[in-house]
PDB file of C-alpha atoms in Angstrom:
ATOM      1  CA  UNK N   1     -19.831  -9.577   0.449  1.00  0.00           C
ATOM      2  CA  UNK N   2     -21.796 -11.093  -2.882  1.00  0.00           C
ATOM      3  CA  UNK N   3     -21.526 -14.217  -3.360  1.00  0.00           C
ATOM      4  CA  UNK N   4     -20.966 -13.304  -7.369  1.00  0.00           C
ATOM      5  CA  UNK N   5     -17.574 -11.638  -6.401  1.00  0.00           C
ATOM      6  CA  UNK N   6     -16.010 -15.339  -4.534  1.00  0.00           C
ATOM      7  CA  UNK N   7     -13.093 -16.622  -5.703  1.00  0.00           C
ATOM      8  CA  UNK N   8     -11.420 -19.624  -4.915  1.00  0.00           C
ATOM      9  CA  UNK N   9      -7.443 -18.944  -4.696  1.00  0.00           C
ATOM     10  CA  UNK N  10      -6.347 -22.648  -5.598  1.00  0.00           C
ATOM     11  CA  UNK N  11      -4.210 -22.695  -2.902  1.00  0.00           C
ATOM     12  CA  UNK N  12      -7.125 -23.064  -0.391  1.00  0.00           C
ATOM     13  CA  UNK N  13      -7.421 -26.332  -2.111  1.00  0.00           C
ATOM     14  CA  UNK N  14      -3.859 -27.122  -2.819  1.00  0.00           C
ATOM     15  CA  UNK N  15      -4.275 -30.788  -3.157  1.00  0.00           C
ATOM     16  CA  UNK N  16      -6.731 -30.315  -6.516  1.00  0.00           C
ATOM     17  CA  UNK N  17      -5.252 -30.306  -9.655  1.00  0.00           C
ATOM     18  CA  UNK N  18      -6.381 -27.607 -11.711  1.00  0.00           C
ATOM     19  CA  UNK N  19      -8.917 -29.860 -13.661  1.00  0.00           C
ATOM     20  CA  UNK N  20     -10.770 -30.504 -10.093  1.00  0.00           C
ATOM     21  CA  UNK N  21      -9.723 -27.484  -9.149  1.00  0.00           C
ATOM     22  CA  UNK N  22     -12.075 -26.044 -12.086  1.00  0.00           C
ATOM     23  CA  UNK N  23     -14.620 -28.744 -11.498  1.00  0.00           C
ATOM     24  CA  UNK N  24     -15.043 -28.043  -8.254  1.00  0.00           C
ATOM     25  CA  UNK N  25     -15.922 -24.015  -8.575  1.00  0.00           C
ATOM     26  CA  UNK N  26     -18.770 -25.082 -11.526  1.00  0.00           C
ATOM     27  CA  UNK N  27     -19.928 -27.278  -9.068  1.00  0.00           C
ATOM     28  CA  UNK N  28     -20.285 -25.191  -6.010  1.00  0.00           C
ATOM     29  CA  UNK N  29     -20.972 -22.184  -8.178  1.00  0.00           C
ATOM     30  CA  UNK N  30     -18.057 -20.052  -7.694  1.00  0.00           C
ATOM     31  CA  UNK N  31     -17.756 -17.998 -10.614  1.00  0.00           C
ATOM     32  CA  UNK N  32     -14.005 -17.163 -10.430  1.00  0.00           C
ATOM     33  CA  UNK N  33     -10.414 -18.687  -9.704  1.00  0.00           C
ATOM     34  CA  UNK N  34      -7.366 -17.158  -8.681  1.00  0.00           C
ATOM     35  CA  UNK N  35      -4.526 -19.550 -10.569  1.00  0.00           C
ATOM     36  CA  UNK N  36      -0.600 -20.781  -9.324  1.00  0.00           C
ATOM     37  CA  UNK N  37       1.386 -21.081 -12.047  1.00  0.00           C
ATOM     38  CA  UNK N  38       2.697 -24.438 -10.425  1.00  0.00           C
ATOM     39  CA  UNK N  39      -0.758 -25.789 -11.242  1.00  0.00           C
ATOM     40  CA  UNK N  40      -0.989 -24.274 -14.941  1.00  0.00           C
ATOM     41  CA  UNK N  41       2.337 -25.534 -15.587  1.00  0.00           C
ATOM     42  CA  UNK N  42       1.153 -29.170 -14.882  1.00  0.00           C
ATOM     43  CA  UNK N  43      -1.803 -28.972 -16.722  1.00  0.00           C
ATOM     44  CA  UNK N  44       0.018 -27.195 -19.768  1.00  0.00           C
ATOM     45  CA  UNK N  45      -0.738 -23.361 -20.796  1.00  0.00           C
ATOM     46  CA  UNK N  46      -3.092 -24.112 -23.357  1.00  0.00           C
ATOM     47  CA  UNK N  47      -5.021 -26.467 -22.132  1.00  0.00           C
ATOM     48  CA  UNK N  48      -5.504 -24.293 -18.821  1.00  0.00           C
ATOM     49  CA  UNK N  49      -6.398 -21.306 -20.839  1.00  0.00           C
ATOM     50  CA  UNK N  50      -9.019 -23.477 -22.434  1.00  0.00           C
ATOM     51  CA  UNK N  51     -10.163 -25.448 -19.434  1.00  0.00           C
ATOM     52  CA  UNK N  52     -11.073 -22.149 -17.470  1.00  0.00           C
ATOM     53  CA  UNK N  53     -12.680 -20.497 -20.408  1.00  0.00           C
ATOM     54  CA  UNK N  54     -14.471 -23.431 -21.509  1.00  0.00           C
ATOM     55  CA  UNK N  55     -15.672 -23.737 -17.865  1.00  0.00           C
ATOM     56  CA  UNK N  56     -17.066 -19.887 -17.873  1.00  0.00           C
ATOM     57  CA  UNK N  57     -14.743 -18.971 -14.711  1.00  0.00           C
ATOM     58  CA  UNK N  58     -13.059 -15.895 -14.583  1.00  0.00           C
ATOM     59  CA  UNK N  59      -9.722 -15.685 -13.654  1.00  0.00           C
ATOM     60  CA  UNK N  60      -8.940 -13.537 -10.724  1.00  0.00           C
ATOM     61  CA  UNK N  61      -5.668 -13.395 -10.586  1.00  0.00           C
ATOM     62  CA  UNK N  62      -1.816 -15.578 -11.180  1.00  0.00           C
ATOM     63  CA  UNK N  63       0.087 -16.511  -8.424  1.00  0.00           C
ATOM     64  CA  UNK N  64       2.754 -15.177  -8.868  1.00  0.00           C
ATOM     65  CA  UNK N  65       5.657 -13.684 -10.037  1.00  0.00           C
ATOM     66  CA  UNK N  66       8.032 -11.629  -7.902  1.00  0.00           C
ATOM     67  CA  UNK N  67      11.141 -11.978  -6.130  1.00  0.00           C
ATOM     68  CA  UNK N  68      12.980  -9.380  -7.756  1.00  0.00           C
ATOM     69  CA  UNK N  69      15.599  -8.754  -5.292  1.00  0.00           C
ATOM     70  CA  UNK N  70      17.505 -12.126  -6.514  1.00  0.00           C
ATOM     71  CA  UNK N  71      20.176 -12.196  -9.684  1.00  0.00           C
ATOM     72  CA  UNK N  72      19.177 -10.918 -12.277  1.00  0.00           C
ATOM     73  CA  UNK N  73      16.046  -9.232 -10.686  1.00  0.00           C
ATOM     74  CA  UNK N  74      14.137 -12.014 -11.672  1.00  0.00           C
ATOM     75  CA  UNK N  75      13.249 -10.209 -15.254  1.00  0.00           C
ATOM     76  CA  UNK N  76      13.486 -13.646 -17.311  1.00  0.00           C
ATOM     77  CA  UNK N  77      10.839 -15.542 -14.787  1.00  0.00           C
ATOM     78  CA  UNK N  78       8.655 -12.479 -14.559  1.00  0.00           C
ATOM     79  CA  UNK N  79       8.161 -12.039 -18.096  1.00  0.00           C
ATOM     80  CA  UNK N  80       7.377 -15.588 -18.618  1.00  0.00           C
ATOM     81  CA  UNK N  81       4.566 -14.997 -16.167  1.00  0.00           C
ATOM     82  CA  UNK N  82       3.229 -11.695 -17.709  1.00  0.00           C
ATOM     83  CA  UNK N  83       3.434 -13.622 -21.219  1.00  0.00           C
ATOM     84  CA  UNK N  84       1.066 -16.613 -18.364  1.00  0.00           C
ATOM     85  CA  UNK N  85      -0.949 -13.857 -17.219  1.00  0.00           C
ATOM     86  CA  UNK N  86      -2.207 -13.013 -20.693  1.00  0.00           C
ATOM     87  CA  UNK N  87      -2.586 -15.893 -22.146  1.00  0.00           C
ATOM     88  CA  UNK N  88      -4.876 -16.750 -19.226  1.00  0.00           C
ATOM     89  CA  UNK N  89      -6.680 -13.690 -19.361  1.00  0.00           C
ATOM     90  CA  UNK N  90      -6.095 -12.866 -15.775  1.00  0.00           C
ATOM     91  CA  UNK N  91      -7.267  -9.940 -13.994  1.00  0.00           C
ATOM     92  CA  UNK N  92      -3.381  -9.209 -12.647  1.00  0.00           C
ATOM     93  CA  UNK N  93      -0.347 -11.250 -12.097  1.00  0.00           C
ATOM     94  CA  UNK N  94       0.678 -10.787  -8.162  1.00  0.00           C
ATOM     95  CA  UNK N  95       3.655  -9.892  -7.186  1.00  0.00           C
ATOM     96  CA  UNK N  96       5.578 -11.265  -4.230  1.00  0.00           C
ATOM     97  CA  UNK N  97       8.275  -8.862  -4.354  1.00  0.00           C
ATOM     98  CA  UNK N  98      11.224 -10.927  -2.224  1.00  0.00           C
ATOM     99  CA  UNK N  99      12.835 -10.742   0.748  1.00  0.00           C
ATOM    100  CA  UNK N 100      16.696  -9.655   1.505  1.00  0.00           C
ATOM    101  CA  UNK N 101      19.233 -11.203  -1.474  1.00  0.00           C
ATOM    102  CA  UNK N 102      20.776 -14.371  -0.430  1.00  0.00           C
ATOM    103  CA  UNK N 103      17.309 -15.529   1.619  1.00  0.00           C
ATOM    104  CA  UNK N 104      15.104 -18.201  -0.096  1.00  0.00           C
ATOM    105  CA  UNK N 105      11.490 -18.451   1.176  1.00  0.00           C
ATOM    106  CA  UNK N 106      11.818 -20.421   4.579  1.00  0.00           C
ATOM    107  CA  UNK N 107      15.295 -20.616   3.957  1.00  0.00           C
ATOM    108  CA  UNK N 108      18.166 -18.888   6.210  1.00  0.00           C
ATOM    109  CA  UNK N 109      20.859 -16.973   4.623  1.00  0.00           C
ATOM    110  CA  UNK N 110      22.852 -18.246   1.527  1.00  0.00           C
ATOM    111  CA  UNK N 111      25.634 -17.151  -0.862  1.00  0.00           C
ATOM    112  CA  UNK N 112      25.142 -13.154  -1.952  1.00  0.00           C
ATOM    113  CA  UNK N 113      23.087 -12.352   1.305  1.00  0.00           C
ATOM    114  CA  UNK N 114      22.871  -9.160   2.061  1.00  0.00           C
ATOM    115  CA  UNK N 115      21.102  -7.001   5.038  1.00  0.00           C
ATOM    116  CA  UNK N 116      21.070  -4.041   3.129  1.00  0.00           C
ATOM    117  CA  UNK N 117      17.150  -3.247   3.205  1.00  0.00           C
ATOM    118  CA  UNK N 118      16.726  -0.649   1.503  1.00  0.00           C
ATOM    119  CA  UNK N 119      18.930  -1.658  -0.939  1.00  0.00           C
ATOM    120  CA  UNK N 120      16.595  -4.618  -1.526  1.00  0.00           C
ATOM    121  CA  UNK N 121      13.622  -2.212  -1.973  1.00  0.00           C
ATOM    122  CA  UNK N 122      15.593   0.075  -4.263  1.00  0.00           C
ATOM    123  CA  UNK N 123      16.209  -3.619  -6.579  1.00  0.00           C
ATOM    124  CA  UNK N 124      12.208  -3.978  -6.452  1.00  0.00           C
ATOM    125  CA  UNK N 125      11.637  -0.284  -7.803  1.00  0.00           C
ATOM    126  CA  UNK N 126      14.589  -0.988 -10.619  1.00  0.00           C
ATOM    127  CA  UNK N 127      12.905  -4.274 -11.311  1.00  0.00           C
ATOM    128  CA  UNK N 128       9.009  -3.197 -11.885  1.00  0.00           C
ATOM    129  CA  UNK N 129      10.745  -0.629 -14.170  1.00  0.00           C
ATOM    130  CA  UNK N 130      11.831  -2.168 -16.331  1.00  0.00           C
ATOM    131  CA  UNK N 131       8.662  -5.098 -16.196  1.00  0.00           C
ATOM    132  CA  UNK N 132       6.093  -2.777 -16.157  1.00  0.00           C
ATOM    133  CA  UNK N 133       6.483  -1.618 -19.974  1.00  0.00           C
ATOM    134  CA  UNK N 134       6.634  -5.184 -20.981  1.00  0.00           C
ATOM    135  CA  UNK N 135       3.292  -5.937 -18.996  1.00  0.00           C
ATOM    136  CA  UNK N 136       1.811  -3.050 -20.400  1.00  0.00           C
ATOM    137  CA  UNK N 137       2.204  -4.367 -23.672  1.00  0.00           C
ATOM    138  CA  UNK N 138       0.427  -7.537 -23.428  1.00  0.00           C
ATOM    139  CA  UNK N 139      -2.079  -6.075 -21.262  1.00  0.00           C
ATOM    140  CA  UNK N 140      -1.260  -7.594 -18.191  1.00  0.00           C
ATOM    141  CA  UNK N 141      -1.872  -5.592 -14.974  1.00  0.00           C
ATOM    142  CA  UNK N 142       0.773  -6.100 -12.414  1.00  0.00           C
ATOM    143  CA  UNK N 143      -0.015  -6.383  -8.581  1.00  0.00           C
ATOM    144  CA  UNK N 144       2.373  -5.455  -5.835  1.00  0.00           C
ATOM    145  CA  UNK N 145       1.190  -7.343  -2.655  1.00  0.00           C
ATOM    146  CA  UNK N 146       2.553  -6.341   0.843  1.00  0.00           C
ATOM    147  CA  UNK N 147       3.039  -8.415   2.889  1.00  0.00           C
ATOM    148  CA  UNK N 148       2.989  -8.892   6.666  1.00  0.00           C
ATOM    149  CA  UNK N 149       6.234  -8.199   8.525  1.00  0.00           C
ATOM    150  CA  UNK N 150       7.209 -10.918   9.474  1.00  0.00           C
ATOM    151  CA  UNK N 151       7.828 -11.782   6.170  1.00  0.00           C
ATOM    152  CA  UNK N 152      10.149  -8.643   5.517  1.00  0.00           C
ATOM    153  CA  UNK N 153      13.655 -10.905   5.211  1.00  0.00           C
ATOM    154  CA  UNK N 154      12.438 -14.122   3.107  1.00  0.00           C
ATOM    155  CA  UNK N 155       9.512 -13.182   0.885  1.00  0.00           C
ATOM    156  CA  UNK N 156       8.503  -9.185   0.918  1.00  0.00           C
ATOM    157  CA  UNK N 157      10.492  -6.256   1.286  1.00  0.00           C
ATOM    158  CA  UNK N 158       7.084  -4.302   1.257  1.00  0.00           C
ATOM    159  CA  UNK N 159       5.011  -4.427   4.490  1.00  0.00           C
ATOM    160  CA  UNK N 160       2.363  -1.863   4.455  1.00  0.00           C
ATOM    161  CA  UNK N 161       0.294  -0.870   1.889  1.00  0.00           C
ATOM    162  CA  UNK N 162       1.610   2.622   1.591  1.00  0.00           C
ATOM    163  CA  UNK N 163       5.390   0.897   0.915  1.00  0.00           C
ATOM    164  CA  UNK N 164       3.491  -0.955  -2.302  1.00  0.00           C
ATOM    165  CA  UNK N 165       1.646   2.184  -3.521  1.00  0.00           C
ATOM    166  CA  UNK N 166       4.761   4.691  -3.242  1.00  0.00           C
ATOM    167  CA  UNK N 167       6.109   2.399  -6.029  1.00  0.00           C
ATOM    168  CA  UNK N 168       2.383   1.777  -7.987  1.00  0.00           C
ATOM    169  CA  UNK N 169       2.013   5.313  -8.005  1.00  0.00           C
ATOM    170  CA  UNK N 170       5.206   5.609 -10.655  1.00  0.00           C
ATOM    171  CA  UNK N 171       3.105   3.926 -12.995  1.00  0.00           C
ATOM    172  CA  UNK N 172      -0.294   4.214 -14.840  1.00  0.00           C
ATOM    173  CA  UNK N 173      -3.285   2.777 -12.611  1.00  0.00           C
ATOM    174  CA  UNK N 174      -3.824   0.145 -15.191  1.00  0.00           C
ATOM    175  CA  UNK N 175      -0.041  -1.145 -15.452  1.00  0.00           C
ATOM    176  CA  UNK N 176       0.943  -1.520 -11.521  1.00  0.00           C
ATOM    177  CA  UNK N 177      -1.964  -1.729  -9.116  1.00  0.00           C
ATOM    178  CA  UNK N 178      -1.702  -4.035  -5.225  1.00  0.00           C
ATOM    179  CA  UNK N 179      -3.141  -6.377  -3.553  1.00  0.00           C
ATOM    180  CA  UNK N 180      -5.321  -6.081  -0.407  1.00  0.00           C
ATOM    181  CA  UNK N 181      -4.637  -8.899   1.400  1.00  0.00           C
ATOM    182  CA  UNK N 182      -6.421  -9.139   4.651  1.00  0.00           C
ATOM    183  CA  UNK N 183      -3.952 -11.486   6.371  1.00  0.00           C
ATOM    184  CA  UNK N 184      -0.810  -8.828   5.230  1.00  0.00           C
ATOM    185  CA  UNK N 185      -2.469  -6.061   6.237  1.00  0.00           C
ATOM    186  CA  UNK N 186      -5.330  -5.948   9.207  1.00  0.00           C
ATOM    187  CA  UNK N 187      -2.375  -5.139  11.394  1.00  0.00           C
ATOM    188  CA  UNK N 188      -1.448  -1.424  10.217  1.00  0.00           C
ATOM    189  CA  UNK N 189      -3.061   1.307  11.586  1.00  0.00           C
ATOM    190  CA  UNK N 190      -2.862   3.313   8.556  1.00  0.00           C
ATOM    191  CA  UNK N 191      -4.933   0.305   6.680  1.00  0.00           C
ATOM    192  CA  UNK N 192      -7.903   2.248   5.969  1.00  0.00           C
ATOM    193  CA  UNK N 193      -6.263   5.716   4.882  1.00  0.00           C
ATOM    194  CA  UNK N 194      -4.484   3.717   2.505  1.00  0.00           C
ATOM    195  CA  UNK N 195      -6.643   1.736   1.219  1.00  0.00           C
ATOM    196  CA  UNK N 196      -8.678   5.068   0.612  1.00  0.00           C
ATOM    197  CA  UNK N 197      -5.542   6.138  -1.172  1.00  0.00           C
ATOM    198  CA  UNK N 198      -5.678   3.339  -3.268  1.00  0.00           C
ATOM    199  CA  UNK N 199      -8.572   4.250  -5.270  1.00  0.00           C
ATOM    200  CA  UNK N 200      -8.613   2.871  -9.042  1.00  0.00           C
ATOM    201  CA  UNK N 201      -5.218   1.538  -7.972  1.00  0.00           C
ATOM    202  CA  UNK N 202      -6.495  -2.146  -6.251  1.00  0.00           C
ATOM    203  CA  UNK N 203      -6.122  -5.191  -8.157  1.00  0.00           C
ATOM    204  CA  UNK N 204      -6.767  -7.827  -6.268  1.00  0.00           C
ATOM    205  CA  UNK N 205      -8.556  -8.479  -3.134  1.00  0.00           C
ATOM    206  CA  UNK N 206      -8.036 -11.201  -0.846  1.00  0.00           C
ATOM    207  CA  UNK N 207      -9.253 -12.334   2.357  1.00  0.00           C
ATOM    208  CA  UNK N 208      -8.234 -14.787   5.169  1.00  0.00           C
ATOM    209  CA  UNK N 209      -8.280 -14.843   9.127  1.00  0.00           C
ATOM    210  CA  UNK N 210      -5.136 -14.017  11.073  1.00  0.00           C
ATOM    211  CA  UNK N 211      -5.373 -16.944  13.967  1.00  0.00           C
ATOM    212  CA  UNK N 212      -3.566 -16.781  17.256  1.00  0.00           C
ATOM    213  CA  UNK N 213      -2.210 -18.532  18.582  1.00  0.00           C
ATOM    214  CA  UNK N 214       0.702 -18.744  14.797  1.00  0.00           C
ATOM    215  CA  UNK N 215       1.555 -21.852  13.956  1.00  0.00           C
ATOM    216  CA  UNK N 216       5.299 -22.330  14.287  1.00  0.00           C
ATOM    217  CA  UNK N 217       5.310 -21.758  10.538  1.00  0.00           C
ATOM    218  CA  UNK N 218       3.839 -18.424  10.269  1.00  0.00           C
ATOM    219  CA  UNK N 219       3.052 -19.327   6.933  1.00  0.00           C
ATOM    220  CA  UNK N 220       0.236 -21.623   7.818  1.00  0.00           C
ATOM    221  CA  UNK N 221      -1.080 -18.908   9.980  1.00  0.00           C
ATOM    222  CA  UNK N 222      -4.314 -17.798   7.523  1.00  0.00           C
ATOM    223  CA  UNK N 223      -7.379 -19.379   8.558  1.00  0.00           C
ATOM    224  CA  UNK N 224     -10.872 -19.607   7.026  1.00  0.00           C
ATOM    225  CA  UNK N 225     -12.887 -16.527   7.765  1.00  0.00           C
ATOM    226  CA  UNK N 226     -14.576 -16.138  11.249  1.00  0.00           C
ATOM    227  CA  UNK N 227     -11.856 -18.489  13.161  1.00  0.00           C
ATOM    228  CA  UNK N 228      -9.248 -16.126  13.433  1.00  0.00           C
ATOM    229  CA  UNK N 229      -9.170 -12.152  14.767  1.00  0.00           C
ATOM    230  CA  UNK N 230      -9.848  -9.816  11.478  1.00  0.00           C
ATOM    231  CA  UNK N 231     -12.428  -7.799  11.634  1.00  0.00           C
ATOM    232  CA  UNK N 232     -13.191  -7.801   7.465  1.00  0.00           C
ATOM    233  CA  UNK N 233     -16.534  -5.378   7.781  1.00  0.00           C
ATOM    234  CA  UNK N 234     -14.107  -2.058   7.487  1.00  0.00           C
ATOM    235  CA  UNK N 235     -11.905  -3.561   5.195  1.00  0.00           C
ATOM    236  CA  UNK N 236     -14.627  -4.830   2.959  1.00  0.00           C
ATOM    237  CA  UNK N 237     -16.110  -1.439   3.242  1.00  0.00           C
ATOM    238  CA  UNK N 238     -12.841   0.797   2.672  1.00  0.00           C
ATOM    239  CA  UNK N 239     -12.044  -1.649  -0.489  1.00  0.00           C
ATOM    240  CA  UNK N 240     -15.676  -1.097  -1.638  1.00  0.00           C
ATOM    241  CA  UNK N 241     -15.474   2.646  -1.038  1.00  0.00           C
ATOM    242  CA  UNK N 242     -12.081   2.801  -2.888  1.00  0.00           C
ATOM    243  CA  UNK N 243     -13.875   1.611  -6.048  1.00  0.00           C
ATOM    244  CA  UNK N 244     -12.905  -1.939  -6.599  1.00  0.00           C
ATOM    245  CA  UNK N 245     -15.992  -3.936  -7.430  1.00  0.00           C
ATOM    246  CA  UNK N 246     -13.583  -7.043  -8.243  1.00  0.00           C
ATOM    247  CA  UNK N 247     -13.602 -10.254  -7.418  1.00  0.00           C
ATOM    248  CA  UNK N 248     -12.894 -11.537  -3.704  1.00  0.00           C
ATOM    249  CA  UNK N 249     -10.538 -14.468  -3.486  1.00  0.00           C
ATOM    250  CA  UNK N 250      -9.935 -16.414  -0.450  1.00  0.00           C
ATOM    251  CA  UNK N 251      -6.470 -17.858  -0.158  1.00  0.00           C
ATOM    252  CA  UNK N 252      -5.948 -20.215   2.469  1.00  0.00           C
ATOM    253  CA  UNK N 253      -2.152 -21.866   3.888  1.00  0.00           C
ATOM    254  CA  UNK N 254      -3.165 -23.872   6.645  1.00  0.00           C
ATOM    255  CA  UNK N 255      -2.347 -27.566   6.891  1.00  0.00           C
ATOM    256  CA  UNK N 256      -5.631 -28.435   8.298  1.00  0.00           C
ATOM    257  CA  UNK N 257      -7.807 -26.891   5.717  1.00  0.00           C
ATOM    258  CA  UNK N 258      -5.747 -28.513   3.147  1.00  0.00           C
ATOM    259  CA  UNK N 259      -5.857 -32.214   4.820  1.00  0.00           C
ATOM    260  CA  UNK N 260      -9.740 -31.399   4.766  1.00  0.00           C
ATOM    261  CA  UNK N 261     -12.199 -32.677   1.819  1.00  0.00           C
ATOM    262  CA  UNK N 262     -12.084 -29.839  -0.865  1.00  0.00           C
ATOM    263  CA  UNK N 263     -15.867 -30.046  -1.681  1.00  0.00           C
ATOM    264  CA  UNK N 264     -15.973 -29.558   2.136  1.00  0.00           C
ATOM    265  CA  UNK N 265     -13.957 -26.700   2.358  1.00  0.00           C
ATOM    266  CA  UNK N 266     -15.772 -24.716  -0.379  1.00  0.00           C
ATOM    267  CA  UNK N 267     -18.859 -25.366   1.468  1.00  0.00           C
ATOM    268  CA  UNK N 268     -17.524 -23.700   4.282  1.00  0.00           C
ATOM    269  CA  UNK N 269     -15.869 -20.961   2.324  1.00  0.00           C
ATOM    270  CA  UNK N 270     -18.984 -19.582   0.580  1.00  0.00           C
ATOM    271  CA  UNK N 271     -20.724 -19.540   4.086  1.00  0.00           C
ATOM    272  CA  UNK N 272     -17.986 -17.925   5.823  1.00  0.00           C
ATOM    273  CA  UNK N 273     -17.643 -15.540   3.329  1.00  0.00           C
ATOM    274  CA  UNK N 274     -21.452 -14.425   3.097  1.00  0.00           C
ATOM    275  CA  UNK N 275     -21.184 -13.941   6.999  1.00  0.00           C
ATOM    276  CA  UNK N 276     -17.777 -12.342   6.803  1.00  0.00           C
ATOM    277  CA  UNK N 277     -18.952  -8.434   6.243  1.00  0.00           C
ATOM    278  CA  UNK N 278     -21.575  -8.951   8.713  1.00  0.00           C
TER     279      UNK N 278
END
C-alpha cells in the first residue's frame, strides 16, 4: 500500500481536536483525513471546511450517519450529514446502518425494541430510499458499511458485504457505494468474491487488525496493523483489483492507542501500513 493513499480516520487519534488533528497529518505527511462529525461540529462547519482545504488534505470520508432503523428512520439527522458531507467535500458519508429498534449502541434493550430482524433491514432499505435522491443532489456519495456480527443487535443490521451491496446495487454506483472495512469483514469467507463484486461500487476503504484475545468491549477490539490476525495482502489486492484506487484510512478504537502520544501513533501508522500488504 502507497503511502500517497494513507488516511488518518480521526478516531485513531480521538483525543486531537480537529485543528491538531489537521496539524498533525501536514506534519507527518499524510495527505488525507477521514472526519467525525462530533469533531466538525466543535470546530464549526465552516471553519472545518476551510481548515482542511486550507491545509491541502483531502477528505476521505464523514463519520457517519446511519442508524436508520430508529423513529423516524433517522431521515432529519442523515440529511444534515449529507448537507456535512458536501460542504466538506468528502469522498462519501458512511453509513452505520443500526442495530434492532429499541437498542442504543452499547446499550441493552429500551422502549420500542423489537427482535424483528428482518424487519430492521427492510427499515434500512426504506430509509436509503428515500436519502439516496437527496444525496444525489448535493453530490454526496453514500457508503453502506457492514459490519462485523457481533454488532448485528446494537449498531449494524448488515454483516457481510454481500447484505450491503444487495441494497447498493438499487442505486447508481455513484449515489450508494460500501465500505471495506477490514476489521468488519476478514471473517467471511465470501470476502473476496464480494469484494470482486463490488467493482466501481467501493467507497471507502479501511483497515485495522482484528486482535485476540477481544477486549471485553468488542468495540476496542481494532488494533494497529501487524498486532492483530488479518491477513490485509488479499484484501488489499481484491480492493485494488476491484478498481478502487482511493484513499486507505486507518481507523483505530482501542484504549491503548488512544492513551498513546498522537505524533507517536502516526509514526507507527505510516510504518505499519507500508509493511501491511507485504
Amino acid at each position: 500500500m502507497t503511502l500517497a493513499r494513507l488516511s488518518l480516520n480521526q478516531w485513531t487519534t480521538r483525543r486531537w481536536s480537529l485543528r491538531e488533528a489537521v496539524d498533525g497529518c501536514v506534519r507527518h505527511g499524510v495527505a488525507a483525513i477521514g472526519l467525525w462529525r462530533e469533531h466538525v461540529a466543535e470546530h464549526g462547519l465552516a471553519a472545518a471546511a476551510k481548515l482542511v482545504t486550507d491545509a491541502g488534505l483531502r477528505v476521505s470520508s464523514l463519520c457517519r450517519g446511519g442508524f436508520l432503523t430508529g423513529p423516524g428512520l433517522g431521515l432529519k439527522d442523515n440529511r444534515a450529514a449529507i448537507d456535512e458531507a458536501a460542504a466538506l467535500n468528502a469522498a462519501c458519508l458512511v453509513l452505520v446502518v443500526g442495530g434492532l429498534p429499541g437498542v442504543a449502541p452499547g446499550g441493552a434493550p429500551g422502549p420500542g425494541f423489537s427482535r424483528d430482524l428482518p424487519g430492521a433491514r427492510a427499515r434500512v432499505a426504506e430509509a436509503l430510499a428515500l436519502l439516496a435522491p437527496y444525496a444525489a443532489e448535493r453530490g454526496v456519495r453514500l457508503a453502506l458499511e457492514p459490519l462485523h456480527p457481533v454488532y448485528c443487535a446494537d449498531r449494524a443490521v448488515l454483516s457481510t458485504l454481500g447484505q450491503a451491496l444487495d441494497l447498493a446495487e438499487h442505486f447508481p454506483a455513484e449515489q450508494v457505494g460500501v465500505v471495506v472495512d477490514t476489521f468488519h469483514v476478514w471473517w467471511d469467507p465470501e470476502v473476496l468474491t464480494q469484494i470482486a463484486r463490488a467493482a466501481g461500487r467501493i467507497a471507502s476503504y479501511q483497515v485495522s487488525d482484528f486482535l485476540v484475545p477481544l477486549p471485553a468491549d468488542p468495540l476496542l477490539g481494532r488494533g494497529m496493523m501487524g498486532d492483530g490476525v488479518i491477513d490485509f495482502g488479499p484484501l488489499t489486492a481484491a480492493v485494488d483489483a476491484a478498481d478502487y484506487h482511493g484513499d486507505i484510512e486507518v481507523e483505530i478504537f482501542n484504549a491503548d492507542v488512544w492513551a498513546a502520544d498522537p505524533d507517536e501513533v502516526l509514526a507507527t501508522m505510516k510504518r505499519r501500513f507500508a509493511a501491511a500488504a507485504r
